[in-house]
Short mmCIF file of C-alpha atoms in Angstrom, two decimals:
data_model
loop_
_atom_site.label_atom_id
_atom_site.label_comp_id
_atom_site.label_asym_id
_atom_site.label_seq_id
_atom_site.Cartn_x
_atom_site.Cartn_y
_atom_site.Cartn_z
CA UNK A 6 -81.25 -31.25 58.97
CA UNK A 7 -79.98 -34.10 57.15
CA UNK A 8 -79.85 -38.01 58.48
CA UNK A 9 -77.14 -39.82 56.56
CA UNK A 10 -77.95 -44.02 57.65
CA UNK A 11 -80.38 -45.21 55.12
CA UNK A 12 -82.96 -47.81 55.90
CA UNK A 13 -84.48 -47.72 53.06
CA UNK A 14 -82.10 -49.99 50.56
CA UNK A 15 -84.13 -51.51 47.82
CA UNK A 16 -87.48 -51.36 49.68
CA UNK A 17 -90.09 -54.22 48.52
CA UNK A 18 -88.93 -54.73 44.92
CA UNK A 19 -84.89 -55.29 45.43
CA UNK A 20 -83.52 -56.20 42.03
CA UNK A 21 -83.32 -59.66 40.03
CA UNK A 22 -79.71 -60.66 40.95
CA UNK A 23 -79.02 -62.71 37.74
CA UNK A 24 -76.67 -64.91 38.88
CA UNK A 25 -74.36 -66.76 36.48
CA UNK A 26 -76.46 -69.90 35.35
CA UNK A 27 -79.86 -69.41 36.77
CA UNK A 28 -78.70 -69.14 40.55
CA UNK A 29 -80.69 -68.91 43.32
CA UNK A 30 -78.31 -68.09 45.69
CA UNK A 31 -74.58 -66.77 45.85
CA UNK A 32 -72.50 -68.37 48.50
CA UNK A 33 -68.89 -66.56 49.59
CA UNK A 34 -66.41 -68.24 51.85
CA UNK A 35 -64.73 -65.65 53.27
CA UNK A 36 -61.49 -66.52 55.32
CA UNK A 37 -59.99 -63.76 57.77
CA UNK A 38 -56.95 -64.09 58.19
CA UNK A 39 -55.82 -62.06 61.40
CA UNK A 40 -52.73 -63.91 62.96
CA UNK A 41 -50.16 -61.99 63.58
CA UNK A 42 -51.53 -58.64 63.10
CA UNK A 43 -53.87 -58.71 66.29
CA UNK A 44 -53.12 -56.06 68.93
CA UNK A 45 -49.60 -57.02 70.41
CA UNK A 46 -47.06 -54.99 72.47
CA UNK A 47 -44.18 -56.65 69.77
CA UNK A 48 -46.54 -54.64 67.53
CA UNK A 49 -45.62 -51.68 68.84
CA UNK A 50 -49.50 -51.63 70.77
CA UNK A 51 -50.12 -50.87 73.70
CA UNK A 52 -52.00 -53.77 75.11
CA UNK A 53 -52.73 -57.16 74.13
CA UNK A 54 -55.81 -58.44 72.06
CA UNK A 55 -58.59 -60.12 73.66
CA UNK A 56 -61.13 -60.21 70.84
CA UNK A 57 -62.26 -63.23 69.04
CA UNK A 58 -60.00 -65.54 71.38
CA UNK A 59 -61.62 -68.71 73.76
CA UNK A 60 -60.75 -67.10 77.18
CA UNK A 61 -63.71 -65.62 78.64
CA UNK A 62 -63.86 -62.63 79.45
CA UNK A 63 -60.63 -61.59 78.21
CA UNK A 64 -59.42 -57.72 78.23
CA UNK A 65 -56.62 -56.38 77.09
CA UNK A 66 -52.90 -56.54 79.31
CA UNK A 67 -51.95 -52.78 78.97
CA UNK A 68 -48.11 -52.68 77.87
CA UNK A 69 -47.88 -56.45 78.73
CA UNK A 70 -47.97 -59.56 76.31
CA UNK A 71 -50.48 -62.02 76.86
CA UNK A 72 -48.99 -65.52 75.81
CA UNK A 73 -52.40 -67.26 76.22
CA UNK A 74 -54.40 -65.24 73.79
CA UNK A 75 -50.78 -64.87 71.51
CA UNK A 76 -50.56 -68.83 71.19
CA UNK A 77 -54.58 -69.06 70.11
CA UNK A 78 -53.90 -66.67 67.62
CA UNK A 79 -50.81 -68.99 66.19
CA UNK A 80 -53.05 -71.71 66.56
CA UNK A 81 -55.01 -70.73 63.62
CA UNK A 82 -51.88 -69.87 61.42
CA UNK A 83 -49.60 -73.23 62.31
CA UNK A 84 -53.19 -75.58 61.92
CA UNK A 85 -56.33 -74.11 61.72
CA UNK A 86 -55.19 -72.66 57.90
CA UNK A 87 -54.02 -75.68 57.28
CA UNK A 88 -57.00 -77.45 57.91
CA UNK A 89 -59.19 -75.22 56.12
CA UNK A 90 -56.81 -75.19 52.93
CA UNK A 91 -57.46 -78.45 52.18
CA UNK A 92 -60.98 -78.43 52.65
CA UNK A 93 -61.44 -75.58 49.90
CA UNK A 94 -58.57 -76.27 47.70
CA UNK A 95 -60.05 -80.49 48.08
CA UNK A 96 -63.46 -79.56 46.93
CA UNK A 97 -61.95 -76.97 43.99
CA UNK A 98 -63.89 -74.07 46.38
CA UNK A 99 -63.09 -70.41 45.75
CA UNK A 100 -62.65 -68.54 48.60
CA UNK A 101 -61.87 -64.80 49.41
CA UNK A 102 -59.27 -63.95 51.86
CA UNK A 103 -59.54 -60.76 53.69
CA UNK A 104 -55.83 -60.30 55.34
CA UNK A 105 -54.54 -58.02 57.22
CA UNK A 106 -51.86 -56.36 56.12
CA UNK A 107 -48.99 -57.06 58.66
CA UNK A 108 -50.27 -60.66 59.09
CA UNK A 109 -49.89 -61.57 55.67
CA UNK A 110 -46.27 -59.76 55.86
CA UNK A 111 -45.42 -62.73 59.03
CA UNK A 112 -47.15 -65.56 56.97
CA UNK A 113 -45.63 -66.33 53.80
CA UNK A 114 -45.95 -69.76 53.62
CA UNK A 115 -49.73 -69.15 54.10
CA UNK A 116 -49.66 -66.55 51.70
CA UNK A 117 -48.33 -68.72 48.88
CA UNK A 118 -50.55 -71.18 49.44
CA UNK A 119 -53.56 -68.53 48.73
CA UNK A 120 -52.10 -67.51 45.87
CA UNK A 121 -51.22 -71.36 44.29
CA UNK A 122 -55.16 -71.91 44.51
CA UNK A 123 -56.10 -68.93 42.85
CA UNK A 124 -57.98 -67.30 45.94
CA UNK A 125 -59.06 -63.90 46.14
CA UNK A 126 -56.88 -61.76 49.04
CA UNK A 127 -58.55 -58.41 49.53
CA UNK A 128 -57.38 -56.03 52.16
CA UNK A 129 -58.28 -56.49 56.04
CA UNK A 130 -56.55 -53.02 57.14
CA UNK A 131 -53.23 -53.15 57.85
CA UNK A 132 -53.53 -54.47 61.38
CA UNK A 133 -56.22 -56.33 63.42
CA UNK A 134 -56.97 -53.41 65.70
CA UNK A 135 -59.92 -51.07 66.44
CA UNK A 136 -60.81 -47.92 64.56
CA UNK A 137 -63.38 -46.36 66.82
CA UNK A 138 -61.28 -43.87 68.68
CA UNK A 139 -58.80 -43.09 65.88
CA UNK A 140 -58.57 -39.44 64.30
CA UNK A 141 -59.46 -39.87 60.88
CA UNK A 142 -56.02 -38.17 59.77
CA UNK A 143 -54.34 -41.69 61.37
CA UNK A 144 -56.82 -43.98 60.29
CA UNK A 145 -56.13 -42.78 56.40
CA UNK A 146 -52.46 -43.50 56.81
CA UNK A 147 -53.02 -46.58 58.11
CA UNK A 148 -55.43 -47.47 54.86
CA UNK A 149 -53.13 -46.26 52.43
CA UNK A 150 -50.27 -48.09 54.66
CA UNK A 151 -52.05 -51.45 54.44
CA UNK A 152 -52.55 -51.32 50.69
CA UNK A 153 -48.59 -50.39 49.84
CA UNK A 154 -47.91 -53.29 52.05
CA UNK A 155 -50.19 -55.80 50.67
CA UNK A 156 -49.19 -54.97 47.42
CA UNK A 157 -45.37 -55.51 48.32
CA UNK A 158 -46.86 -59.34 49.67
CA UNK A 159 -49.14 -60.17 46.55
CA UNK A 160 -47.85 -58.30 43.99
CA UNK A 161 -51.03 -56.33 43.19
CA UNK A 162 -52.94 -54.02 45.41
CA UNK A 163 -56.28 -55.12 47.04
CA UNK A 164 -59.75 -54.41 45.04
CA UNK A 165 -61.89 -55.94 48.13
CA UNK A 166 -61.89 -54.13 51.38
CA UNK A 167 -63.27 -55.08 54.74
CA UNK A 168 -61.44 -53.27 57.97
CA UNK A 169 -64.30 -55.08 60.00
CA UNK A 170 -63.20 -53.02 63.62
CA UNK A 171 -64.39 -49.64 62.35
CA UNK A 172 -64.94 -45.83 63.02
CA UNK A 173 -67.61 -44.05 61.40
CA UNK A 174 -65.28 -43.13 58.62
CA UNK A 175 -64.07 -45.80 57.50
CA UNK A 176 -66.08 -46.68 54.52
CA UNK A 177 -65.86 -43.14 53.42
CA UNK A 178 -62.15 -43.14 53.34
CA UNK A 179 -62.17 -46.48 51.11
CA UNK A 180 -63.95 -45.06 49.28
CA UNK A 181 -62.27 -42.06 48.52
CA UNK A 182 -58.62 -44.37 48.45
CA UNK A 183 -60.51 -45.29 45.09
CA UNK A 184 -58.86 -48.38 44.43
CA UNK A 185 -61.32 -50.84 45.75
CA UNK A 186 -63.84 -52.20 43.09
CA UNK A 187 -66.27 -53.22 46.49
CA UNK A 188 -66.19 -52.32 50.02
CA UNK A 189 -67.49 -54.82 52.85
CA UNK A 190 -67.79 -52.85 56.14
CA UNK A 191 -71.36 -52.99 55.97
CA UNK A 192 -74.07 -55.64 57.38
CA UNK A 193 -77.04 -53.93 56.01
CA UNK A 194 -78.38 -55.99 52.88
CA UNK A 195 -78.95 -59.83 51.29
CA UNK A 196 -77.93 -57.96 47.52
CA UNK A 197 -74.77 -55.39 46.72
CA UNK A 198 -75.66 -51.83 46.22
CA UNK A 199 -74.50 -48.49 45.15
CA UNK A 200 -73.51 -46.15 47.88
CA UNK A 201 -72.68 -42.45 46.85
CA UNK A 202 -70.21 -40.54 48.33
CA UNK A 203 -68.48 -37.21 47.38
CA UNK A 204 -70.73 -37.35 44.16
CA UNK A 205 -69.38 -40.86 43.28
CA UNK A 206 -70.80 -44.42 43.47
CA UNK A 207 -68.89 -46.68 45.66
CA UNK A 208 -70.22 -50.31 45.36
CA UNK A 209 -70.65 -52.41 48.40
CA UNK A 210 -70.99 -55.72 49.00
CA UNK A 211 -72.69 -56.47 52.30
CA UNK A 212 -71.52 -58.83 54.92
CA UNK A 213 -72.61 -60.81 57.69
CA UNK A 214 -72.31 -61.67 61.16
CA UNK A 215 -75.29 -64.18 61.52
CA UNK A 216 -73.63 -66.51 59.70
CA UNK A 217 -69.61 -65.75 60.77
CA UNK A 218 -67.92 -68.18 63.40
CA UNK A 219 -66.87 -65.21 65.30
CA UNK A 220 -70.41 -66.45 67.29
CA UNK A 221 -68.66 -69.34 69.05
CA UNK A 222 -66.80 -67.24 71.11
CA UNK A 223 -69.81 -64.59 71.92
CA UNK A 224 -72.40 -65.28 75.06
CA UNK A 225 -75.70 -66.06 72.54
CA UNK A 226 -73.14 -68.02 70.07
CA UNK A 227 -72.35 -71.50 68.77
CA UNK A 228 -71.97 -73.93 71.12
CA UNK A 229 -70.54 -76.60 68.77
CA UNK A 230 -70.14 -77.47 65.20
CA UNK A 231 -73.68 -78.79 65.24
CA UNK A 232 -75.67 -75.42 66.31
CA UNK A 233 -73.34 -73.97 63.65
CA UNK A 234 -74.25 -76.09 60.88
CA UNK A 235 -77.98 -75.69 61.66
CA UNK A 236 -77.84 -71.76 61.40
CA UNK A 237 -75.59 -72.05 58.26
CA UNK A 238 -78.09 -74.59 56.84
CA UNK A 239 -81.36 -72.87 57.76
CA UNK A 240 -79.66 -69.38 56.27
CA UNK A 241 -78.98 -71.16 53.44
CA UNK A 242 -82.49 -72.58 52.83
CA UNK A 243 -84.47 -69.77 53.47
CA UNK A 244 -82.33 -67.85 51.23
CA UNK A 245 -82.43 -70.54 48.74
CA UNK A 246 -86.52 -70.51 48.99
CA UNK A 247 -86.53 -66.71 48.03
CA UNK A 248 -83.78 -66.90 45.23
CA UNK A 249 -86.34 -70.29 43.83
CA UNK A 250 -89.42 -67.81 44.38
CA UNK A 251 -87.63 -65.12 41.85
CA UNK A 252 -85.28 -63.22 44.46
CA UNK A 253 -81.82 -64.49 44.45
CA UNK A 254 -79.89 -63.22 47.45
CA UNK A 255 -76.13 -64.03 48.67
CA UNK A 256 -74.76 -65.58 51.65
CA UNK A 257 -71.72 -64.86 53.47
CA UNK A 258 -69.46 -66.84 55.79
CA UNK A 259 -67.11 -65.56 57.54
CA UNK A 260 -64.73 -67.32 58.62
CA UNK A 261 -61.21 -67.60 60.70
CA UNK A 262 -58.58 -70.06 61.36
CA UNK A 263 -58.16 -69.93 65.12
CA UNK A 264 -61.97 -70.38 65.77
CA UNK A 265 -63.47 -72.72 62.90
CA UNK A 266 -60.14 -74.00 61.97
CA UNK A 267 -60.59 -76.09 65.56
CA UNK A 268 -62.09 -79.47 64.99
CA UNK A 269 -65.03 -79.88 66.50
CA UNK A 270 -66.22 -76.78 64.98
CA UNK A 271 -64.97 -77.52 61.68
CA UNK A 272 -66.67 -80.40 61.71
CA UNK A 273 -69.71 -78.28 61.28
CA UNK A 274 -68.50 -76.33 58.38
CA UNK A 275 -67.85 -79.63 56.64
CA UNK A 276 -71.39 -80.72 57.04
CA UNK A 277 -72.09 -77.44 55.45
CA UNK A 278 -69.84 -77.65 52.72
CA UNK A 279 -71.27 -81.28 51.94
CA UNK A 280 -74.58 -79.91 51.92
CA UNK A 281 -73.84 -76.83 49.54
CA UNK A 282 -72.44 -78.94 47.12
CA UNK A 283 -75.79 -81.44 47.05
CA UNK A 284 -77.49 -78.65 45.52
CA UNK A 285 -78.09 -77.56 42.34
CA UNK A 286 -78.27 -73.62 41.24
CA UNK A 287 -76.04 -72.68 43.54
CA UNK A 288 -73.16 -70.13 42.68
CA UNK A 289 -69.60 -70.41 45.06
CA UNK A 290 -68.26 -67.44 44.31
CA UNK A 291 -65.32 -65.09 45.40
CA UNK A 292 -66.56 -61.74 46.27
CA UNK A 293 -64.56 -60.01 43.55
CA UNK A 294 -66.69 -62.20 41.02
CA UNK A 295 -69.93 -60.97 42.78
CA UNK A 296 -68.81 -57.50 42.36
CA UNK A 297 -67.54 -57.21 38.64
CA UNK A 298 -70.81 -59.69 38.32
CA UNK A 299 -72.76 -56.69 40.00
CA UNK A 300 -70.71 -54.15 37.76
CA UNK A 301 -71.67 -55.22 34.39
CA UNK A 302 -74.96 -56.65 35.32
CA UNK A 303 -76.63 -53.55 37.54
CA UNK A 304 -74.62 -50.69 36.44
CA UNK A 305 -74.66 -47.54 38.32
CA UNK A 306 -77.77 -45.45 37.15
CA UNK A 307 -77.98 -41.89 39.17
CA UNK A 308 -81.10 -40.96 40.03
CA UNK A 309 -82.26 -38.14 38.42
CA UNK A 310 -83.69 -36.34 41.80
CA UNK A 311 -82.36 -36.63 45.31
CA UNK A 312 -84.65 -35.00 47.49
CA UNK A 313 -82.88 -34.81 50.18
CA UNK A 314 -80.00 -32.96 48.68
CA UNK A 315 -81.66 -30.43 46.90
CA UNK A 316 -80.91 -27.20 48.16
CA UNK A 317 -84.32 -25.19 49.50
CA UNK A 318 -84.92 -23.13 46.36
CA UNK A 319 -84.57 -26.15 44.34
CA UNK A 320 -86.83 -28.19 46.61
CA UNK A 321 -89.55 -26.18 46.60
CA UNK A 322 -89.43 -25.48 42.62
CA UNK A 323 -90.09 -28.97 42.34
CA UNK A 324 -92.52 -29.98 44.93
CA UNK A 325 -93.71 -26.64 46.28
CA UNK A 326 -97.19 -27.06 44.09
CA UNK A 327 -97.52 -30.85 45.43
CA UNK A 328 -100.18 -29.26 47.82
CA UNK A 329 -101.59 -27.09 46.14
CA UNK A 330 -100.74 -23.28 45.73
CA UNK A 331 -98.64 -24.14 49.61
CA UNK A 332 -95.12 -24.19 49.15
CA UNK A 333 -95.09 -23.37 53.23
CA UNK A 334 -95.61 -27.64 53.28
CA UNK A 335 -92.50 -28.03 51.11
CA UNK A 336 -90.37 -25.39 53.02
CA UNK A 337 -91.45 -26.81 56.21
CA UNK A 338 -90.75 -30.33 54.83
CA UNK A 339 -87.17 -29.35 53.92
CA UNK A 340 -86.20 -28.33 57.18
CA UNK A 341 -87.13 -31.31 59.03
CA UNK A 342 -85.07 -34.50 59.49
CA UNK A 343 -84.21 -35.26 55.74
CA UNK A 344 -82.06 -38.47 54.89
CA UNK A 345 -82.42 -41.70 51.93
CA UNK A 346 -85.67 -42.72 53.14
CA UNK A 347 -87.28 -39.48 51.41
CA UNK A 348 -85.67 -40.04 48.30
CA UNK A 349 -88.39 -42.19 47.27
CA UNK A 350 -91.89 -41.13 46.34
CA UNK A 351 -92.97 -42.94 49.48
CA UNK A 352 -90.48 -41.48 51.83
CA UNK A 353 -90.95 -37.64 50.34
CA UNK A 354 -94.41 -38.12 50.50
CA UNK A 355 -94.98 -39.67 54.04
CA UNK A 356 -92.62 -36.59 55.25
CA UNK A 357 -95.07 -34.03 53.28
CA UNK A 358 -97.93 -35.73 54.83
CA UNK A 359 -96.70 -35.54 58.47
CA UNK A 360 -95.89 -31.70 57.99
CA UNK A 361 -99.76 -31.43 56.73
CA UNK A 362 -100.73 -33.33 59.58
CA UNK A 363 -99.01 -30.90 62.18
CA UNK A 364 -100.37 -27.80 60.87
CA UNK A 365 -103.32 -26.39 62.34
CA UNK A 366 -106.79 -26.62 61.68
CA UNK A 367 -106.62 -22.73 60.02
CA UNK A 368 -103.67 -23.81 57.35
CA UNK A 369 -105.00 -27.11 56.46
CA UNK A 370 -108.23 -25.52 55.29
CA UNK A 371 -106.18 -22.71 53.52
CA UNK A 372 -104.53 -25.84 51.41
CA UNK A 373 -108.55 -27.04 51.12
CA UNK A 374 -109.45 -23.39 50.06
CA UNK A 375 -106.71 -23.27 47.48
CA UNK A 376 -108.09 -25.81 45.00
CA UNK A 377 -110.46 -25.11 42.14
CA UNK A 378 -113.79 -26.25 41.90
CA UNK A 379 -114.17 -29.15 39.60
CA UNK A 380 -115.15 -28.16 36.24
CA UNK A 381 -115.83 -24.64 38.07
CA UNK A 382 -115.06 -21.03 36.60
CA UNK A 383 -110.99 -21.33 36.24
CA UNK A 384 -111.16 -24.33 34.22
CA UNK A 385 -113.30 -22.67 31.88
CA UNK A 386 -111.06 -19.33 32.07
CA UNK A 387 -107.93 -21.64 31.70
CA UNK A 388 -107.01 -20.48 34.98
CA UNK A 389 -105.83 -24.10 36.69
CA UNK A 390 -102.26 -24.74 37.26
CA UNK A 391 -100.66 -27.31 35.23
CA UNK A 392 -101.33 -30.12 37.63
CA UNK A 393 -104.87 -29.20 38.12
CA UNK A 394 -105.43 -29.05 34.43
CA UNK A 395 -103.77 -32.24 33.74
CA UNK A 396 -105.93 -33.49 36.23
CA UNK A 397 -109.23 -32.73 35.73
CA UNK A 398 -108.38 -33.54 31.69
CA UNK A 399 -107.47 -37.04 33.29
CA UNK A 400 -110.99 -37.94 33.81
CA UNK A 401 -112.98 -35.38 30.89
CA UNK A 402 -113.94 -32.76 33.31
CA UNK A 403 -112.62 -30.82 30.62
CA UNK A 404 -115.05 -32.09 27.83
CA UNK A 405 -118.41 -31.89 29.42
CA UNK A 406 -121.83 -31.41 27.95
CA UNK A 407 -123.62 -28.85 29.44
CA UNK A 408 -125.81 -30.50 31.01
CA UNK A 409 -122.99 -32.11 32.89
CA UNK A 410 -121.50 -28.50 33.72
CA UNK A 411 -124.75 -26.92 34.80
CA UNK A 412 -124.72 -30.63 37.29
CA UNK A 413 -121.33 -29.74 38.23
CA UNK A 414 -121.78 -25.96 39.18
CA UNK A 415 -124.82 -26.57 41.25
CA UNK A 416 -123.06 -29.29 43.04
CA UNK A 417 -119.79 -26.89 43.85
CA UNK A 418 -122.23 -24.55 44.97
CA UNK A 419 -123.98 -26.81 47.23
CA UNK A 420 -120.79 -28.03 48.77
CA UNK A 421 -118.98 -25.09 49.26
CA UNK A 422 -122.38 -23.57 51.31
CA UNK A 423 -122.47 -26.54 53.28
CA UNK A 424 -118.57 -26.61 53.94
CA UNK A 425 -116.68 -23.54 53.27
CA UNK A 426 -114.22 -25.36 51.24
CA UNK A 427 -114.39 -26.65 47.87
CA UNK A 428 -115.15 -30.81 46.62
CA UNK A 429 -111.66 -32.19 46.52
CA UNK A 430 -111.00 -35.63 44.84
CA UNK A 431 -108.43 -37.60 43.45
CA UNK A 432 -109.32 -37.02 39.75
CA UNK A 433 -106.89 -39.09 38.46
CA UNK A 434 -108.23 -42.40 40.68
CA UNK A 435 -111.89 -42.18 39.39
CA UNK A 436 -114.08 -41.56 36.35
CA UNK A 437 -116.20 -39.36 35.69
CA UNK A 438 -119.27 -40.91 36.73
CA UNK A 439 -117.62 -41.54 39.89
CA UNK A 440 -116.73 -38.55 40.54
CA UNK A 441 -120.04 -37.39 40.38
CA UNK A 442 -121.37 -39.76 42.28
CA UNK A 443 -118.96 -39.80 44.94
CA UNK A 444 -119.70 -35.87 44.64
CA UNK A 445 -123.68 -36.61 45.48
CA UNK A 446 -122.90 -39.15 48.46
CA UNK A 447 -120.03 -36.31 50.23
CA UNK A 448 -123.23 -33.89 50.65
CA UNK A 449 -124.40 -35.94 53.47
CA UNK A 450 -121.43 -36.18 55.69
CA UNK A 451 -121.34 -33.66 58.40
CA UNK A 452 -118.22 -31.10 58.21
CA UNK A 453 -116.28 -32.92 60.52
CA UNK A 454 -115.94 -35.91 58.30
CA UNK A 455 -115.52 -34.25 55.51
CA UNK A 456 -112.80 -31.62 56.39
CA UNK A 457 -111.01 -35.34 57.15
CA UNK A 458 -112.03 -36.69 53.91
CA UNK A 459 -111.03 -33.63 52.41
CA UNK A 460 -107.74 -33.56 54.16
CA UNK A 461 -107.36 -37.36 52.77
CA UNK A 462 -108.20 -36.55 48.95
CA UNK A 463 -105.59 -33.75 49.28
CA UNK A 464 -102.61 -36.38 50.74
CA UNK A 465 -103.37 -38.82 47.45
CA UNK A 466 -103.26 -35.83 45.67
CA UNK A 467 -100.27 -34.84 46.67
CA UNK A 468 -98.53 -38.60 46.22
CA UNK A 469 -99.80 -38.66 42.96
CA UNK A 470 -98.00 -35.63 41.99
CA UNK A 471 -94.39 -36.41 43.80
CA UNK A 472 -94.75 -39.69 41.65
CA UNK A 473 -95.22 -37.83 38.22
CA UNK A 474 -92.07 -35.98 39.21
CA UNK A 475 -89.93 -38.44 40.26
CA UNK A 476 -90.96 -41.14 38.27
#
């Protein structure tokens, strides 16, 4: 069974971003532009919109217009772009535009005005409306609709996407369009990143919601351009902090004409802007110039393995001798819950662990029962497999004197008596003096805690080993 989502991302070591100059942070204005491509019965829909509008509680007006709602949405084309314009193009500000299709076809004075500063206008779907209950088949028209038509309006086709009302296919269907040098319709990460997809890389550029004005018209939201300054600053800061501490992140804000683009609330933004621009090492950036950025900076490397698509045969080739001489751990591993969590050494081995951990008492001790003694009678036959060997060389076991050897073979024999299972240690984690004396101070434990001890030694082991084969 495979699990697609991935929650691992970059894990505790997420890459140096590099920003142009030294930045510590990378800050995107993001402008959606929406009006006039929202759900509309003149749109050939069949109700009206009611998301992202100041009427509470709003729900759609099946086969009936909703001139409230309509006029808010106008609002931010006739003024709130207006306003917004000349705080970006007054300050010299890039900004990326993600417009939708068909409202960028019923704006273009708005649409010159984009181009004549030189902002970035990637594709926001052709029109403002959700995706979740769409056949794919319609949804991949509609994709390849919106880019014809935005390239009709600009003059060159979109290589930013962000649909932003999705289904669960969306981001696979950018990416198979091909076109799009970065796709958006994620939330899941502070850094871009390399997602795969029908065996090739698809680069993604997260956004974010935290920080979009969308939140002044949601119940735990902005109340005024204050609150939303605070959050914006505070983002900013903390992220700031970690990019001045050697971890340079990016921030995006997301923002749209009918809902910041109203005074009091832009007010806020201002204050923001103001701010922003007090700092130094700070890089305003369109999202295109993050991605090519990202591009030439942290190229695409594939991994070499992918756990988690190897097919069984391969799987257990490579890690059916992690515990060893029991490939039933890497079989039984394989058919569990498998996803980009256990395509690290971490992941695979926390998932080899926990199908260890479930056996019974019986099959655990068979694993036990299947390692050598240490130093014992198939070392000095040659007998070992290739990790054991490489192992015990690790720490000299294979260059003893004899009085070491004779110390070593009346240990094993002691333990195994006592036990019925052989000494098992992490060679490769101690010396050979500690190894013999940890080897002296395991005699006195009673079975019971050392069968656990055992069961331990055999775990590290085993992580060990994943690591020298992925790594």
């Amino acid at each position: 069974m495979r699990y697609p989502r991935n929650l691992q991302g970059y894990g505790p070591n997420p890459p140096h971003a590099q920003w142009p100059g030294g930045a510590n942070i990378a800050v995107q204005f993001v402008l959606n532009y929406e009006e006039g491509g929202e759900n509309c019965v003149l749109h050939g829909d069949a109700a009206s919109e009611a998301f992202l509008v100041d009427v509470i509680g709003a729900a759609p007006w099946q086969g009936k217009r909703h001139w409230n709602v309509e006029s808010m949405y106008e609002y931010g084309a006739r003024a709130g772009f207006w306003r917004l314009h000349r705080l970006f193009t007054g300050h010299n500000l890039p900004v990326t535009v993600y417009g939708v299709a068909t409202a960028l076809q019923r704006s273009p004075e708005q649409v010159k005005a984009m181009l004549d500063a030189d902002w970035e206008i990637a594709s926001h779907g052709l029109k403002w409306i959700d995706y979740r209950d769409h056949d794919i088949e319609h949804e991949r028209e509609d994709l390849h609709a919106a880019v014809k038509l935005h390239t009709e309006m600009i003059g060159t086709r979109p290589t930013g996407w962000y649909c932003g009302r999705t289904s669960v296919n969306t981001v696979d269907l950018a990416s198979e369009e091909g076109g799009f040098t970065y796709v958006s319709d994620t939330y899941d990460d502070d850094l871009p990143y390399y997602r795969e997809h029908m065996g090739s890389p698809q680069l993604i550029i997260p956004y974010s919601l935290a920080t979009n004005d969308m939140r002044f018209t949601t119940a735990s939201g902005f109340a005024n351009g204050e609150e939303y300054f605070q959050m914006l600053k505070d983002s900013f800061d903390v992220l700031y902090a970690e990019g001045e501490a050697g971890s340079p992140k990016m921030m995006s804000l997301g923002l749209h004409c009918r809902l910041v683009g109203m005074p009091g609330r832009f007010a806020g933004l201002q204050r923001f802007v103001d701010y922003v621009m007090s700092k130094d090492k700070v890089w305003i950036a369109k999202r295109i110039d993050i991605a090519e950025h990202w591009l030439r900076t942290h190229p695409y490397r594939k991994p070499a393995i992918v756990p988690s698509g190897l097919a069984l045969d391969d799987f257990t080739q490579l890690f059916g001798n992690v515990f060893e001489h029991s490939e039933w751990v890497a079989e039984r591993a394989h058919k569990r819950e498998m996803g980009p969590v256990h395509d690290t050494p971490v992941g695979l081995h926390a998932l080899m662990c926990q199908v260890f951990r479930a056996a019974s008492e019986q099959e655990r001790l068979g694993v036990l029962n299947a390692h050598p003694d240490l130093a014992g009678k198939l070392a000095a036959a040659k007998r070992l497999t290739a990790e054991s060997e490489s192992e015990q060389a690790s720490a000299g076991l294979d260059a003893l004197t004899d009085a070491e050897r004779e110390r070593f073979g009346l240990l094993n024999r002691q333990y195994v008596e006592k036990f019925g299972f052989p000494f098992i240690i992490a060679v490769r984690d101690n010396t050979k003096a500690q190894i013999m004396a940890a080897f002296e101070k395991r005699l006195g434990n009673t079975r019971e805690q050392e069968f656990a001890t055992a069961c331990r030694q055999v775990e590290r082991i085993a992580e060990l080993r994943i690591r020298s084969i992925m790594e």
